[in-house]
Amino acid sequence: MRKLAAGNWKMNGTRASLSEVEAINAALDDTDPTVVICPPASLLIPACEIGGKISIGAQDCHMASCGAHTGDISASQIADTGATYVIVGHSERRTDHSETNDVIKAKAQAAQKAGLIAIVCIGETLAEREAGETLAVLGQQMSGSIPDGATSQNTVIAYEPVWAIGTGLVPTLDQIDEAHRFMRDELLTTLGADAQNVSLLYGGSVKGSNADDIFSVSDVDGALVGGASISAHDFVPIIKALSRA
Ligand code: PGA
């Protein structure tokens, strides 16, 4: 199982922000987990050029390898920048761009084909949680959006309750534990023994102040961090908490 701290910069950052990638890199040592920064597409190449221990990922890819899709970027183009990861199915993509599980599965498949590691995001809305549907929703999203051929080497799953993203709200540790156990069990039925090696990330309002608690949950292998990943000041304490876990 791979410990992984991933930062999703969303539509934030310009070239001036590359100094934060450099600062995060400089703070890493051999005991730290894998760290991935997913900057906007405009920064993929210069972020990759920084080198060092940090890995770089994109925030989305198109399902096709090339073609007439204005404004999109393909998985192979992402790989060509030197990036090695891509987030697919983030709730903001599911909402803003009406992405369905089928679309997300096709994107994850495209990522596999291009040799990228797909970080597949799932998570329930507040209404779904309040209706007691959380595990059913997670099950549908997993079976619907994780492609055939997924392995611990090419796929990471991020559990991000929609209501916890950017809100400061965090599920209880029991709620995180329940979701992550469920995800591991689901993967065991589809991937067999390799399920134990898949990194399961928690995402949604992770901060330095709550990271130790979140990483103490047994099936949490790391975090997908939004707001707190944009500066080294906020992200490095989360990485160090994961090193300690
Ligand atoms: P947040 O975002 O850490 O700002 O809540 C998490 C995410 O959207 O991946």
PDB file of C-alpha atoms and ligand atoms in Angstrom:
ATOM      1  CA  MET A   1       0.000   0.000   0.000  1.00  0.00           C
ATOM      2  CA  ARG A   2       1.350   3.332  -0.995  1.00  0.00           C
ATOM      3  CA  LYS A   3       1.120   6.362   1.194  1.00  0.00           C
ATOM      4  CA  LEU A   4       0.273   9.304  -0.995  1.00  0.00           C
ATOM      5  CA  ALA A   5      -0.307  13.016  -0.397  1.00  0.00           C
ATOM      6  CA  ALA A   6      -1.850  14.656  -3.449  1.00  0.00           C
ATOM      7  CA  GLY A   7      -2.520  18.353  -3.894  1.00  0.00           C
ATOM      8  CA  ASN A   8      -5.230  19.598  -6.237  1.00  0.00           C
ATOM      9  CA  TRP A   9      -4.651  23.252  -7.065  1.00  0.00           C
ATOM     10  CA  LYS A  10      -7.877  23.492  -9.090  1.00  0.00           C
ATOM     11  CA  MET A  11      -8.017  26.737 -11.138  1.00  0.00           C
ATOM     12  CA  ASN A  12      -5.426  28.442  -8.957  1.00  0.00           C
ATOM     13  CA  GLY A  13      -1.819  29.314  -9.608  1.00  0.00           C
ATOM     14  CA  THR A  14       0.370  31.090 -12.108  1.00  0.00           C
ATOM     15  CA  ARG A  15       4.080  30.748 -12.814  1.00  0.00           C
ATOM     16  CA  ALA A  16       4.769  32.675  -9.625  1.00  0.00           C
ATOM     17  CA  SER A  17       3.248  29.748  -7.717  1.00  0.00           C
ATOM     18  CA  LEU A  18       5.991  27.389  -8.925  1.00  0.00           C
ATOM     19  CA  SER A  19       8.057  28.646  -5.996  1.00  0.00           C
ATOM     20  CA  GLU A  20       5.587  26.760  -3.767  1.00  0.00           C
ATOM     21  CA  VAL A  21       6.290  23.517  -5.670  1.00  0.00           C
ATOM     22  CA  GLU A  22       9.993  24.195  -5.159  1.00  0.00           C
ATOM     23  CA  ALA A  23       9.484  24.834  -1.447  1.00  0.00           C
ATOM     24  CA  ILE A  24       7.421  21.653  -1.001  1.00  0.00           C
ATOM     25  CA  ASN A  25      10.099  19.704  -2.855  1.00  0.00           C
ATOM     26  CA  ALA A  26      12.833  21.171  -0.698  1.00  0.00           C
ATOM     27  CA  ALA A  27      11.006  20.075   2.464  1.00  0.00           C
ATOM     28  CA  LEU A  28      10.830  16.404   1.420  1.00  0.00           C
ATOM     29  CA  ASP A  29      13.224  13.717   2.549  1.00  0.00           C
ATOM     30  CA  ASP A  30      13.511   9.977   1.980  1.00  0.00           C
ATOM     31  CA  THR A  31      11.099   9.132   4.793  1.00  0.00           C
ATOM     32  CA  ASP A  32       8.250  11.073   3.197  1.00  0.00           C
ATOM     33  CA  PRO A  33       5.438   9.446   1.245  1.00  0.00           C
ATOM     34  CA  THR A  34       4.811   9.983  -2.447  1.00  0.00           C
ATOM     35  CA  VAL A  35       3.771  13.595  -3.018  1.00  0.00           C
ATOM     36  CA  VAL A  36       1.848  14.642  -6.114  1.00  0.00           C
ATOM     37  CA  ILE A  37       0.954  18.197  -7.070  1.00  0.00           C
ATOM     38  CA  CYS A  38      -1.805  18.675  -9.637  1.00  0.00           C
ATOM     39  CA  PRO A  39      -1.444  22.263 -10.859  1.00  0.00           C
ATOM     40  CA  PRO A  40      -3.524  23.756 -13.666  1.00  0.00           C
ATOM     41  CA  ALA A  41      -2.600  22.471 -17.138  1.00  0.00           C
ATOM     42  CA  SER A  42      -0.736  25.724 -17.864  1.00  0.00           C
ATOM     43  CA  LEU A  43       1.858  24.800 -15.236  1.00  0.00           C
ATOM     44  CA  LEU A  44       2.371  21.093 -15.972  1.00  0.00           C
ATOM     45  CA  ILE A  45       5.570  21.474 -17.988  1.00  0.00           C
ATOM     46  CA  PRO A  46       7.390  23.952 -15.714  1.00  0.00           C
ATOM     47  CA  ALA A  47       6.247  22.020 -12.636  1.00  0.00           C
ATOM     48  CA  CYS A  48       7.686  18.821 -14.105  1.00  0.00           C
ATOM     49  CA  GLU A  49      10.927  20.641 -14.869  1.00  0.00           C
ATOM     50  CA  ILE A  50      11.414  21.324 -11.157  1.00  0.00           C
ATOM     51  CA  GLY A  51      12.232  17.617 -10.744  1.00  0.00           C
ATOM     52  CA  GLY A  52      13.165  16.297  -7.325  1.00  0.00           C
ATOM     53  CA  LYS A  53      11.030  13.910  -5.293  1.00  0.00           C
ATOM     54  CA  ILE A  54       7.699  15.466  -6.158  1.00  0.00           C
ATOM     55  CA  SER A  55       5.427  13.946  -8.826  1.00  0.00           C
ATOM     56  CA  ILE A  56       3.155  16.039 -11.028  1.00  0.00           C
ATOM     57  CA  GLY A  57      -0.389  15.291 -12.121  1.00  0.00           C
ATOM     58  CA  ALA A  58      -3.154  16.889 -14.164  1.00  0.00           C
ATOM     59  CA  GLN A  59      -6.672  17.581 -12.918  1.00  0.00           C
ATOM     60  CA  ASP A  60      -8.606  16.011 -15.789  1.00  0.00           C
ATOM     61  CA  CYS A  61      -8.125  14.420 -19.191  1.00  0.00           C
ATOM     62  CA  HIS A  62     -10.280  13.774 -22.218  1.00  0.00           C
ATOM     63  CA  MET A  63     -11.303  10.195 -22.949  1.00  0.00           C
ATOM     64  CA  ALA A  64     -10.020  10.334 -26.545  1.00  0.00           C
ATOM     65  CA  SER A  65      -6.334  10.270 -27.402  1.00  0.00           C
ATOM     66  CA  CYS A  66      -6.571  13.177 -29.867  1.00  0.00           C
ATOM     67  CA  GLY A  67      -9.072  14.940 -32.092  1.00  0.00           C
ATOM     68  CA  ALA A  68     -11.525  17.797 -32.438  1.00  0.00           C
ATOM     69  CA  HIS A  69     -12.158  18.615 -28.774  1.00  0.00           C
ATOM     70  CA  THR A  70     -11.457  22.310 -28.341  1.00  0.00           C
ATOM     71  CA  GLY A  71     -10.072  23.221 -24.968  1.00  0.00           C
ATOM     72  CA  ASP A  72      -9.489  19.645 -23.811  1.00  0.00           C
ATOM     73  CA  ILE A  73      -6.256  17.829 -23.082  1.00  0.00           C
ATOM     74  CA  SER A  74      -5.655  14.122 -23.646  1.00  0.00           C
ATOM     75  CA  ALA A  75      -3.977  11.671 -21.305  1.00  0.00           C
ATOM     76  CA  SER A  76      -1.137  11.140 -23.767  1.00  0.00           C
ATOM     77  CA  GLN A  77      -0.576  14.918 -23.961  1.00  0.00           C
ATOM     78  CA  ILE A  78      -0.423  14.990 -20.173  1.00  0.00           C
ATOM     79  CA  ALA A  79       2.090  12.142 -20.184  1.00  0.00           C
ATOM     80  CA  ASP A  80       4.088  14.099 -22.777  1.00  0.00           C
ATOM     81  CA  THR A  81       4.556  16.947 -20.260  1.00  0.00           C
ATOM     82  CA  GLY A  82       6.293  14.538 -17.895  1.00  0.00           C
ATOM     83  CA  ALA A  83       3.325  14.309 -15.524  1.00  0.00           C
ATOM     84  CA  THR A  84       2.560  10.853 -14.159  1.00  0.00           C
ATOM     85  CA  TYR A  85      -0.861  11.243 -12.501  1.00  0.00           C
ATOM     86  CA  VAL A  86      -4.281  12.557 -13.481  1.00  0.00           C
ATOM     87  CA  ILE A  87      -7.345  13.206 -11.336  1.00  0.00           C
ATOM     88  CA  VAL A  88     -10.590  11.980 -12.908  1.00  0.00           C
ATOM     89  CA  GLY A  89     -14.137  12.353 -11.661  1.00  0.00           C
ATOM     90  CA  HIS A  90     -13.580  15.136  -9.168  1.00  0.00           C
ATOM     91  CA  SER A  91     -16.966  16.264  -7.852  1.00  0.00           C
ATOM     92  CA  GLU A  92     -16.428  19.697  -9.394  1.00  0.00           C
ATOM     93  CA  ARG A  93     -16.095  18.009 -12.812  1.00  0.00           C
ATOM     94  CA  ARG A  94     -19.095  15.776 -12.086  1.00  0.00           C
ATOM     95  CA  THR A  95     -21.133  18.901 -11.233  1.00  0.00           C
ATOM     96  CA  ASP A  96     -19.724  21.670 -13.460  1.00  0.00           C
ATOM     97  CA  HIS A  97     -19.335  19.463 -16.538  1.00  0.00           C
ATOM     98  CA  SER A  98     -22.077  16.904 -15.887  1.00  0.00           C
ATOM     99  CA  GLU A  99     -19.578  14.057 -15.965  1.00  0.00           C
ATOM    100  CA  THR A 100     -21.175  10.660 -15.479  1.00  0.00           C
ATOM    101  CA  ASN A 101     -19.584   7.475 -14.167  1.00  0.00           C
ATOM    102  CA  ASP A 102     -19.349   6.223 -17.772  1.00  0.00           C
ATOM    103  CA  VAL A 103     -17.406   9.315 -18.822  1.00  0.00           C
ATOM    104  CA  ILE A 104     -15.115   9.021 -15.825  1.00  0.00           C
ATOM    105  CA  LYS A 105     -14.484   5.346 -16.529  1.00  0.00           C
ATOM    106  CA  ALA A 106     -13.518   6.192 -20.110  1.00  0.00           C
ATOM    107  CA  LYS A 107     -11.164   8.903 -18.846  1.00  0.00           C
ATOM    108  CA  ALA A 108      -9.550   6.507 -16.367  1.00  0.00           C
ATOM    109  CA  GLN A 109      -9.160   4.001 -19.195  1.00  0.00           C
ATOM    110  CA  ALA A 110      -7.484   6.680 -21.337  1.00  0.00           C
ATOM    111  CA  ALA A 111      -5.157   7.443 -18.422  1.00  0.00           C
ATOM    112  CA  GLN A 112      -4.222   3.755 -18.124  1.00  0.00           C
ATOM    113  CA  LYS A 113      -3.529   3.568 -21.828  1.00  0.00           C
ATOM    114  CA  ALA A 114      -1.230   6.594 -21.624  1.00  0.00           C
ATOM    115  CA  GLY A 115       0.656   5.109 -18.681  1.00  0.00           C
ATOM    116  CA  LEU A 116      -0.693   7.618 -16.150  1.00  0.00           C
ATOM    117  CA  ILE A 117      -1.914   6.785 -12.657  1.00  0.00           C
ATOM    118  CA  ALA A 118      -5.577   7.787 -12.374  1.00  0.00           C
ATOM    119  CA  ILE A 119      -6.825   9.274  -9.108  1.00  0.00           C
ATOM    120  CA  VAL A 120     -10.511   8.373  -9.357  1.00  0.00           C
ATOM    121  CA  CYS A 121     -12.700  10.524  -7.085  1.00  0.00           C
ATOM    122  CA  ILE A 122     -15.961   9.413  -5.523  1.00  0.00           C
ATOM    123  CA  GLY A 123     -18.128  10.839  -2.765  1.00  0.00           C
ATOM    124  CA  GLU A 124     -21.675  11.425  -1.616  1.00  0.00           C
ATOM    125  CA  THR A 125     -23.591  14.698  -1.402  1.00  0.00           C
ATOM    126  CA  LEU A 126     -25.014  15.884   1.893  1.00  0.00           C
ATOM    127  CA  ALA A 127     -28.520  14.923   0.766  1.00  0.00           C
ATOM    128  CA  GLU A 128     -27.315  11.403  -0.037  1.00  0.00           C
ATOM    129  CA  ARG A 129     -25.628  11.076   3.345  1.00  0.00           C
ATOM    130  CA  GLU A 130     -28.694  12.338   5.171  1.00  0.00           C
ATOM    131  CA  ALA A 131     -30.827   9.846   3.258  1.00  0.00           C
ATOM    132  CA  GLY A 132     -28.562   7.022   4.431  1.00  0.00           C
ATOM    133  CA  GLU A 133     -27.373   6.347   0.883  1.00  0.00           C
ATOM    134  CA  THR A 134     -23.653   6.972   1.301  1.00  0.00           C
ATOM    135  CA  LEU A 135     -22.374   3.429   0.832  1.00  0.00           C
ATOM    136  CA  ALA A 136     -24.812   2.719  -1.990  1.00  0.00           C
ATOM    137  CA  VAL A 137     -23.601   5.836  -3.810  1.00  0.00           C
ATOM    138  CA  LEU A 138     -19.953   4.945  -3.261  1.00  0.00           C
ATOM    139  CA  GLY A 139     -20.613   1.426  -4.541  1.00  0.00           C
ATOM    140  CA  GLN A 140     -22.282   2.741  -7.702  1.00  0.00           C
ATOM    141  CA  GLN A 141     -19.522   5.246  -8.309  1.00  0.00           C
ATOM    142  CA  MET A 142     -16.837   2.596  -7.846  1.00  0.00           C
ATOM    143  CA  SER A 143     -18.434  -0.001 -10.087  1.00  0.00           C
ATOM    144  CA  GLY A 144     -19.381   2.689 -12.602  1.00  0.00           C
ATOM    145  CA  SER A 145     -16.153   4.622 -12.845  1.00  0.00           C
ATOM    146  CA  ILE A 146     -13.274   2.231 -12.107  1.00  0.00           C
ATOM    147  CA  PRO A 147     -12.289   0.588 -15.393  1.00  0.00           C
ATOM    148  CA  ASP A 148     -11.327  -2.994 -16.182  1.00  0.00           C
ATOM    149  CA  GLY A 149      -7.598  -3.304 -15.958  1.00  0.00           C
ATOM    150  CA  ALA A 150      -7.405  -1.198 -12.807  1.00  0.00           C
ATOM    151  CA  THR A 151      -4.583  -2.277 -10.512  1.00  0.00           C
ATOM    152  CA  SER A 152      -2.805  -0.848  -7.518  1.00  0.00           C
ATOM    153  CA  GLN A 153      -0.142   0.344  -9.955  1.00  0.00           C
ATOM    154  CA  ASN A 154      -2.398   2.455 -12.160  1.00  0.00           C
ATOM    155  CA  THR A 155      -5.302   3.471  -9.931  1.00  0.00           C
ATOM    156  CA  VAL A 156      -5.766   5.463  -6.724  1.00  0.00           C
ATOM    157  CA  ILE A 157      -9.218   6.047  -5.227  1.00  0.00           C
ATOM    158  CA  ALA A 158     -10.055   9.281  -3.420  1.00  0.00           C
ATOM    159  CA  TYR A 159     -13.090   9.397  -1.137  1.00  0.00           C
ATOM    160  CA  GLU A 160     -14.252  13.009  -1.075  1.00  0.00           C
ATOM    161  CA  PRO A 161     -17.634  13.719   0.485  1.00  0.00           C
ATOM    162  CA  VAL A 162     -18.980  16.576  -1.652  1.00  0.00           C
ATOM    163  CA  TRP A 163     -20.166  18.427   1.447  1.00  0.00           C
ATOM    164  CA  ALA A 164     -16.659  18.389   2.943  1.00  0.00           C
ATOM    165  CA  ILE A 165     -14.878  19.912  -0.065  1.00  0.00           C
ATOM    166  CA  GLY A 166     -13.810  23.480   0.598  1.00  0.00           C
ATOM    167  CA  THR A 167     -16.301  23.863   3.446  1.00  0.00           C
ATOM    168  CA  GLY A 168     -14.200  23.226   6.541  1.00  0.00           C
ATOM    169  CA  LEU A 169     -16.599  20.393   7.391  1.00  0.00           C
ATOM    170  CA  VAL A 170     -15.018  16.988   7.924  1.00  0.00           C
ATOM    171  CA  PRO A 171     -16.799  13.682   8.504  1.00  0.00           C
ATOM    172  CA  THR A 172     -16.270  11.984  11.830  1.00  0.00           C
ATOM    173  CA  LEU A 173     -13.423   9.482  11.969  1.00  0.00           C
ATOM    174  CA  ASP A 174     -16.051   6.731  12.204  1.00  0.00           C
ATOM    175  CA  GLN A 175     -17.676   7.972   9.005  1.00  0.00           C
ATOM    176  CA  ILE A 176     -14.310   8.048   7.227  1.00  0.00           C
ATOM    177  CA  ASP A 177     -13.505   4.597   8.590  1.00  0.00           C
ATOM    178  CA  GLU A 178     -16.832   3.195   7.381  1.00  0.00           C
ATOM    179  CA  ALA A 179     -16.367   4.601   3.876  1.00  0.00           C
ATOM    180  CA  HIS A 180     -12.767   3.438   3.526  1.00  0.00           C
ATOM    181  CA  ARG A 181     -13.481  -0.069   4.820  1.00  0.00           C
ATOM    182  CA  PHE A 182     -16.331  -0.294   2.361  1.00  0.00           C
ATOM    183  CA  MET A 183     -14.067   0.831  -0.494  1.00  0.00           C
ATOM    184  CA  ARG A 184     -11.394  -1.714   0.443  1.00  0.00           C
ATOM    185  CA  ASP A 185     -13.999  -4.499   0.613  1.00  0.00           C
ATOM    186  CA  GLU A 186     -15.451  -3.542  -2.755  1.00  0.00           C
ATOM    187  CA  LEU A 187     -11.975  -3.578  -4.286  1.00  0.00           C
ATOM    188  CA  LEU A 188     -11.274  -6.998  -2.765  1.00  0.00           C
ATOM    189  CA  THR A 189     -14.206  -8.434  -4.684  1.00  0.00           C
ATOM    190  CA  THR A 190     -13.087  -6.893  -7.978  1.00  0.00           C
ATOM    191  CA  LEU A 191      -9.281  -6.877  -7.742  1.00  0.00           C
ATOM    192  CA  GLY A 192      -8.620  -9.688  -5.286  1.00  0.00           C
ATOM    193  CA  ALA A 193      -5.448  -9.528  -3.219  1.00  0.00           C
ATOM    194  CA  ASP A 194      -4.146  -6.482  -5.113  1.00  0.00           C
ATOM    195  CA  ALA A 195      -6.893  -4.440  -3.437  1.00  0.00           C
ATOM    196  CA  GLN A 196      -4.719  -4.290  -0.335  1.00  0.00           C
ATOM    197  CA  ASN A 197      -2.111  -2.338  -2.306  1.00  0.00           C
ATOM    198  CA  VAL A 198      -4.445   0.314  -3.730  1.00  0.00           C
ATOM    199  CA  SER A 199      -3.963   3.740  -2.163  1.00  0.00           C
ATOM    200  CA  LEU A 200      -7.226   5.020  -0.706  1.00  0.00           C
ATOM    201  CA  LEU A 201      -7.148   8.771  -0.125  1.00  0.00           C
ATOM    202  CA  TYR A 202      -9.491  10.861   1.965  1.00  0.00           C
ATOM    203  CA  GLY A 203     -10.261  14.362   0.646  1.00  0.00           C
ATOM    204  CA  GLY A 204     -12.296  17.295   1.928  1.00  0.00           C
ATOM    205  CA  SER A 205     -11.015  20.078   4.190  1.00  0.00           C
ATOM    206  CA  VAL A 206      -7.808  18.258   5.170  1.00  0.00           C
ATOM    207  CA  LYS A 207      -5.487  20.588   7.091  1.00  0.00           C
ATOM    208  CA  GLY A 208      -2.365  20.313   9.176  1.00  0.00           C
ATOM    209  CA  SER A 209      -4.567  20.472  12.267  1.00  0.00           C
ATOM    210  CA  ASN A 210      -6.746  17.452  11.413  1.00  0.00           C
ATOM    211  CA  ALA A 211      -4.321  15.374   9.326  1.00  0.00           C
ATOM    212  CA  ASP A 212      -2.939  13.240  12.171  1.00  0.00           C
ATOM    213  CA  ASP A 213      -6.454  12.187  13.179  1.00  0.00           C
ATOM    214  CA  ILE A 214      -7.538  11.420   9.630  1.00  0.00           C
ATOM    215  CA  PHE A 215      -4.377   9.405   8.903  1.00  0.00           C
ATOM    216  CA  SER A 216      -4.939   7.355  12.065  1.00  0.00           C
ATOM    217  CA  VAL A 217      -7.924   5.691  10.361  1.00  0.00           C
ATOM    218  CA  SER A 218      -6.744   2.269   9.262  1.00  0.00           C
ATOM    219  CA  ASP A 219      -7.711   2.224   5.584  1.00  0.00           C
ATOM    220  CA  VAL A 220      -6.740   5.838   4.927  1.00  0.00           C
ATOM    221  CA  ASP A 221      -3.489   5.792   2.949  1.00  0.00           C
ATOM    222  CA  GLY A 222      -3.233   9.502   2.320  1.00  0.00           C
ATOM    223  CA  ALA A 223      -5.123  12.587   1.279  1.00  0.00           C
ATOM    224  CA  LEU A 224      -6.289  14.558  -1.713  1.00  0.00           C
ATOM    225  CA  VAL A 225      -5.924  18.148  -0.566  1.00  0.00           C
ATOM    226  CA  GLY A 226      -7.356  21.234  -2.234  1.00  0.00           C
ATOM    227  CA  GLY A 227      -7.033  24.597  -0.496  1.00  0.00           C
ATOM    228  CA  ALA A 228      -4.253  23.538   1.852  1.00  0.00           C
ATOM    229  CA  SER A 229      -2.033  22.241  -0.968  1.00  0.00           C
ATOM    230  CA  ILE A 230      -1.427  25.568  -2.662  1.00  0.00           C
ATOM    231  CA  SER A 231       1.252  26.718  -0.244  1.00  0.00           C
ATOM    232  CA  ALA A 232       4.195  24.845   1.211  1.00  0.00           C
ATOM    233  CA  HIS A 233       3.343  26.395   4.568  1.00  0.00           C
ATOM    234  CA  ASP A 234       0.014  24.547   4.663  1.00  0.00           C
ATOM    235  CA  PHE A 235       0.812  21.409   2.658  1.00  0.00           C
ATOM    236  CA  VAL A 236       4.122  20.333   4.202  1.00  0.00           C
ATOM    237  CA  PRO A 237       2.595  19.720   7.683  1.00  0.00           C
ATOM    238  CA  ILE A 238       0.038  17.399   6.042  1.00  0.00           C
ATOM    239  CA  ILE A 239       2.818  15.494   4.268  1.00  0.00           C
ATOM    240  CA  LYS A 240       4.741  15.197   7.537  1.00  0.00           C
ATOM    241  CA  ALA A 241       1.634  13.945   9.351  1.00  0.00           C
ATOM    242  CA  LEU A 242       1.325  11.219   6.722  1.00  0.00           C
ATOM    243  CA  SER A 243       5.004  10.303   7.198  1.00  0.00           C
ATOM    244  CA  ARG A 244       4.321   9.810  10.899  1.00  0.00           C
ATOM    245  CA  ALA A 245       1.188   7.728  10.394  1.00  0.00           C
TER     246      ALA A 245
HETATM  247  P1  PGA B   1     -10.352  21.027  -0.041  1.00  0.00           P
HETATM  248  O1  PGA B   1     -10.578  20.321  -1.481  1.00  0.00           O
HETATM  249  O2  PGA B   1      -9.154  20.360   0.581  1.00  0.00           O
HETATM  250  O3  PGA B   1     -10.144  22.450  -0.351  1.00  0.00           O
HETATM  251  O4  PGA B   1     -11.601  20.756   0.749  1.00  0.00           O
HETATM  252  C1  PGA B   1     -10.373  18.955  -1.653  1.00  0.00           C
HETATM  253  C2  PGA B   1     -10.570  18.570  -3.084  1.00  0.00           C
HETATM  254  O5  PGA B   1     -11.459  19.141  -3.733  1.00  0.00           O
HETATM  255  O6  PGA B   1      -9.855  17.713  -3.619  1.00  0.00           O
END
